[in-house]
GROMACS .gro file of C-alpha atoms in nm:
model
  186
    1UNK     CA    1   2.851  -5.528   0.238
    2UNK     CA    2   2.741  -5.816   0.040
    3UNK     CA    3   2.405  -5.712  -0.194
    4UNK     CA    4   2.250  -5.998  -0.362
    5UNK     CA    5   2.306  -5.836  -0.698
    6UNK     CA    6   2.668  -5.817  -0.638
    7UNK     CA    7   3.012  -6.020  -0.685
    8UNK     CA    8   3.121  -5.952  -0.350
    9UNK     CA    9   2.917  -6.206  -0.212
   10UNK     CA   10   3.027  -6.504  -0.434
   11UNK     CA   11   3.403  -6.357  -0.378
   12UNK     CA   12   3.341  -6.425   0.002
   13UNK     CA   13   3.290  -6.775  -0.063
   14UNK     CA   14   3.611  -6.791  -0.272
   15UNK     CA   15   3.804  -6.639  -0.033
   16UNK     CA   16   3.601  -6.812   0.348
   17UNK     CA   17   3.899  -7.029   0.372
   18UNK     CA   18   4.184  -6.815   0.210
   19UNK     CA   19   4.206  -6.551   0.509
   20UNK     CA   20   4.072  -6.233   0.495
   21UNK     CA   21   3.794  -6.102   0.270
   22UNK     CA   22   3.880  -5.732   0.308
   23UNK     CA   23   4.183  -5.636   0.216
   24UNK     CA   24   4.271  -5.237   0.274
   25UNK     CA   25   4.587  -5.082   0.149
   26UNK     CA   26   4.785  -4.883   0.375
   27UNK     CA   27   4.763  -4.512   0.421
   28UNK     CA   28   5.161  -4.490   0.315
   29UNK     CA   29   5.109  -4.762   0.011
   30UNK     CA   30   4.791  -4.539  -0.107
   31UNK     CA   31   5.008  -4.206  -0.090
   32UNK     CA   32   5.313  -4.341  -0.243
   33UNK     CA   33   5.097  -4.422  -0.560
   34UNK     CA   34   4.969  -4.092  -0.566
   35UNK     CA   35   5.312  -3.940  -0.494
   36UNK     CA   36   5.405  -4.130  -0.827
   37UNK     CA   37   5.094  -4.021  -1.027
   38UNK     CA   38   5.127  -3.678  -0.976
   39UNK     CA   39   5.543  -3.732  -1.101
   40UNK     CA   40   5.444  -3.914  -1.383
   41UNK     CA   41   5.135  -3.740  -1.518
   42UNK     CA   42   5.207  -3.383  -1.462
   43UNK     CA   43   4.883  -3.273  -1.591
   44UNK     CA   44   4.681  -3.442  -1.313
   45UNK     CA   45   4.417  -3.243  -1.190
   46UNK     CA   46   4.201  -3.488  -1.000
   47UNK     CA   47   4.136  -3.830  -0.819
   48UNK     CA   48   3.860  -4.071  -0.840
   49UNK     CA   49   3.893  -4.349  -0.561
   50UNK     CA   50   3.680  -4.673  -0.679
   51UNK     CA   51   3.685  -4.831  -0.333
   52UNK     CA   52   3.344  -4.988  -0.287
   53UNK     CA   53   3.313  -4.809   0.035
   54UNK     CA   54   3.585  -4.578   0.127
   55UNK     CA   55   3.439  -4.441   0.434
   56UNK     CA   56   3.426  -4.734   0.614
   57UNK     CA   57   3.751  -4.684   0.871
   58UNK     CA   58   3.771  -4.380   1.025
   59UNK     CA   59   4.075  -4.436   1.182
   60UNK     CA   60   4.201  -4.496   0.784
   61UNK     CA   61   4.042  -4.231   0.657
   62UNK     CA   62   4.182  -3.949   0.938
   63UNK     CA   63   4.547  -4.055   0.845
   64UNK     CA   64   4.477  -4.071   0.467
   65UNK     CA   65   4.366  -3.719   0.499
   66UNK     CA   66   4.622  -3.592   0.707
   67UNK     CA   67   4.912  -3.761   0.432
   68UNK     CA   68   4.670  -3.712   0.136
   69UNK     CA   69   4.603  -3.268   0.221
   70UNK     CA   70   5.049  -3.264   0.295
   71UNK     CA   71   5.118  -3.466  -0.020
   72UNK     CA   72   4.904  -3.515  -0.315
   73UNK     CA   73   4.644  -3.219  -0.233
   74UNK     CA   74   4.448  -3.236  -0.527
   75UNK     CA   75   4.046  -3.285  -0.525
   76UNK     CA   76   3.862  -3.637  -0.545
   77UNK     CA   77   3.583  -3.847  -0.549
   78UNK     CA   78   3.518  -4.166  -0.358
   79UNK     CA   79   3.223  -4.374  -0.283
   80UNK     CA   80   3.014  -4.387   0.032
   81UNK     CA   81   2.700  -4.608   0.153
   82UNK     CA   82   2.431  -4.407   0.410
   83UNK     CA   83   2.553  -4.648   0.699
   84UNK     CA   84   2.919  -4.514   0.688
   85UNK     CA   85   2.890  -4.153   0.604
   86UNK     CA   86   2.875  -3.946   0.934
   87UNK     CA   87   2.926  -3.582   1.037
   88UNK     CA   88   3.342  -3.658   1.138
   89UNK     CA   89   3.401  -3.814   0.820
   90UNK     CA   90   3.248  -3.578   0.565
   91UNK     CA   91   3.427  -3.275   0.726
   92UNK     CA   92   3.781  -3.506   0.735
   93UNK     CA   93   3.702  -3.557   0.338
   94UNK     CA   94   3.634  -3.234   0.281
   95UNK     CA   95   3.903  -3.053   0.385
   96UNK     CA   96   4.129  -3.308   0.212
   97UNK     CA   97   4.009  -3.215  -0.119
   98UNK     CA   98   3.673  -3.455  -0.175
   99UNK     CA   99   3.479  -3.251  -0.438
  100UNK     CA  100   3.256  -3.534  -0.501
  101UNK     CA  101   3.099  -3.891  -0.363
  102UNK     CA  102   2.911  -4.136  -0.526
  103UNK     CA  103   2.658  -4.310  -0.300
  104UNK     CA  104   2.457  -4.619  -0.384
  105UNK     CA  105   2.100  -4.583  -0.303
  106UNK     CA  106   1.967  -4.849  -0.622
  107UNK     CA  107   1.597  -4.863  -0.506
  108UNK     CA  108   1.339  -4.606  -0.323
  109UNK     CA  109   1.187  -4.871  -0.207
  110UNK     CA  110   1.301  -5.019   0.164
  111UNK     CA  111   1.124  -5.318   0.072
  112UNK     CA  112   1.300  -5.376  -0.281
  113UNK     CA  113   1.618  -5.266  -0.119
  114UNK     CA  114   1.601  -5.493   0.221
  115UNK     CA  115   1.419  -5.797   0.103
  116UNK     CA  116   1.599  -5.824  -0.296
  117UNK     CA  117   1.885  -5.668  -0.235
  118UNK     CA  118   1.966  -5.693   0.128
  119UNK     CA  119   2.071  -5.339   0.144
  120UNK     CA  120   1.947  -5.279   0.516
  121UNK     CA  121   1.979  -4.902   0.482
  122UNK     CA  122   1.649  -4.687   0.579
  123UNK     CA  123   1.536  -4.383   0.336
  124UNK     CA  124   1.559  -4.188   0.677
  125UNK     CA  125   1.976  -4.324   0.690
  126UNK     CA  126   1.973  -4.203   0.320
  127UNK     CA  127   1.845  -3.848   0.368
  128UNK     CA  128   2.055  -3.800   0.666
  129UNK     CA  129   2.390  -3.914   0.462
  130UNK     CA  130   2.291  -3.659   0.161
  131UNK     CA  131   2.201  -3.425   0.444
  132UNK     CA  132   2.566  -3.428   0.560
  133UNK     CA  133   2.740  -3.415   0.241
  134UNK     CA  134   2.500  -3.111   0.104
  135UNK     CA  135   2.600  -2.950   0.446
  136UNK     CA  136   2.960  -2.989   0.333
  137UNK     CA  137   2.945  -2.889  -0.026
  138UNK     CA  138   3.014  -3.211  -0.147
  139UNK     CA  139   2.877  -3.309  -0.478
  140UNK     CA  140   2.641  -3.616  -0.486
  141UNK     CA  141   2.615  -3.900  -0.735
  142UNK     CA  142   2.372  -4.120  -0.647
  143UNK     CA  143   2.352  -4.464  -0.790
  144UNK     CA  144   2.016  -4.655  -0.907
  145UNK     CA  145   1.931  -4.923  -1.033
  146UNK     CA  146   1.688  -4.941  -1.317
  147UNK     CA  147   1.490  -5.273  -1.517
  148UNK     CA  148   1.443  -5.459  -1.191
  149UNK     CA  149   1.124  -5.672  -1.314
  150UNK     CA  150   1.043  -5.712  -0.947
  151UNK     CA  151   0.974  -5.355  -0.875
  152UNK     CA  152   0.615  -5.255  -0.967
  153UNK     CA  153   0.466  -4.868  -1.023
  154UNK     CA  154   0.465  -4.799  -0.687
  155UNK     CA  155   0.808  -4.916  -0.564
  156UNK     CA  156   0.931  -4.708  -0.878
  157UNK     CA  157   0.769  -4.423  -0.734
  158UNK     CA  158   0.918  -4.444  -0.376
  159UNK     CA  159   1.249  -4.442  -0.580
  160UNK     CA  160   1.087  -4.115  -0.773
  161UNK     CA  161   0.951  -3.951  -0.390
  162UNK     CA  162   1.285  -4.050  -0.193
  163UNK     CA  163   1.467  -3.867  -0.457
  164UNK     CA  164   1.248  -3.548  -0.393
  165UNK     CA  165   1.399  -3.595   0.004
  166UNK     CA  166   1.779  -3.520  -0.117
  167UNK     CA  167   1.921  -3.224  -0.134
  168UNK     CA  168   1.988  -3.046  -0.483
  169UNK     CA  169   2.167  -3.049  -0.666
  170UNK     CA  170   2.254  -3.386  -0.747
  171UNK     CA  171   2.344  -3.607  -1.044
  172UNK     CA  172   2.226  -4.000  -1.119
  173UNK     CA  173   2.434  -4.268  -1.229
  174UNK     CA  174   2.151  -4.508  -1.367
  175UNK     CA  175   2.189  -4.845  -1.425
  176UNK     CA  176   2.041  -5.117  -1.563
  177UNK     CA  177   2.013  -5.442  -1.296
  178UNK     CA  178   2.269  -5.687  -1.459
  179UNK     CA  179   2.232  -6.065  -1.372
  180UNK     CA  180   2.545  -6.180  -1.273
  181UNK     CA  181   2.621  -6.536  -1.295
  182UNK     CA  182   2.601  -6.710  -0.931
  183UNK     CA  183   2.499  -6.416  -0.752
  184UNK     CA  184   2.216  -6.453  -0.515
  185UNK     CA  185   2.001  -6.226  -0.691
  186UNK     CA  186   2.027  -6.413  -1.004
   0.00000   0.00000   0.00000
């Protein structure tokens, strides 16, 4: 994705004429890691993956799952967005061990989100998503983004009503909008 508020953007510039922007690791390269974690730290009781979007591949994610559930088989959390979470993907997590996802939601508001941050998500996409992982006891963490001088009372309280939508419970991770140097946003 590439939100204005982001580095991800300005690191697709960097990298237009260097080859590819996304760069996955491969199923066997993830699990080997693991493998080692769990030999090295034998008091390792859970894994947080920090990939910006790590249900973005289903073809990825069913042979992570498959290796992950045969070979490290201990619970996690990754991150989702509403446009890559789907009904075959939760219940491939799930039975792999994901306890917990983290999805970024930043703003109530479709217009804050679409036209500031050019997240193109819809609440509706949002509610379905949270809809799905509720449905699979998975525990949500939804990100927002807070201080944004160009929301006003009443975007703030489409963020306040969309959060009323999602099932409970749930947990925030709140944050304040940071103005990163060069990024569109700033």
């Amino acid at each position: 994705f590439n939100c204005t508020y982001c580095c991800n953007h300005i690191l697709r510039e960097i990298y237009k004429d260097k080859g590819k922007y996304v760069r996955r690791r491969s199923v066997d390269n993830v699990i080997e890691e693991l493998v080692q974690a769990k030999k090295r730290f034998k008091n390792l009781m859970f894994i947080s993956f920090f990939d910006d979007v790590f249900t973005s591949d289903i073809n990825w994610v069913r042979k992570f799952c498959e290796q992950y559930k045969k070979t490290v088989n201990l619970p996690f959390l990754c991150l989702c967005h509403p446009k890559a979470v789907n009904e075959e993907m939760i219940k491939l997590l799930k039975d792999a061990g994901a306890d917990s996802m983290t999805m970024g939601i930043q703003a109530g508001s479709e217009k804050i989100r679409h036209k500031y941050f050019e997240r193109y998500d819809a609440n509706e996409e949002i509610v379905e998503a949270s809809q799905i992982l509720h449905k699979y006891k998975i525990k949500c963490i939804y990100d927002i983004i807070m201080d944004n001088p160009l929301e006003t009372d009443e975007t703030r309280m489409e963020t306040f009503d969309l959060l009323l939508r999602l099932p409970r419970p749930f947990a925030l991770n709140t944050s304040t909008l940071t103005y990163f140097p060069e990024t569109k946003l700033t």
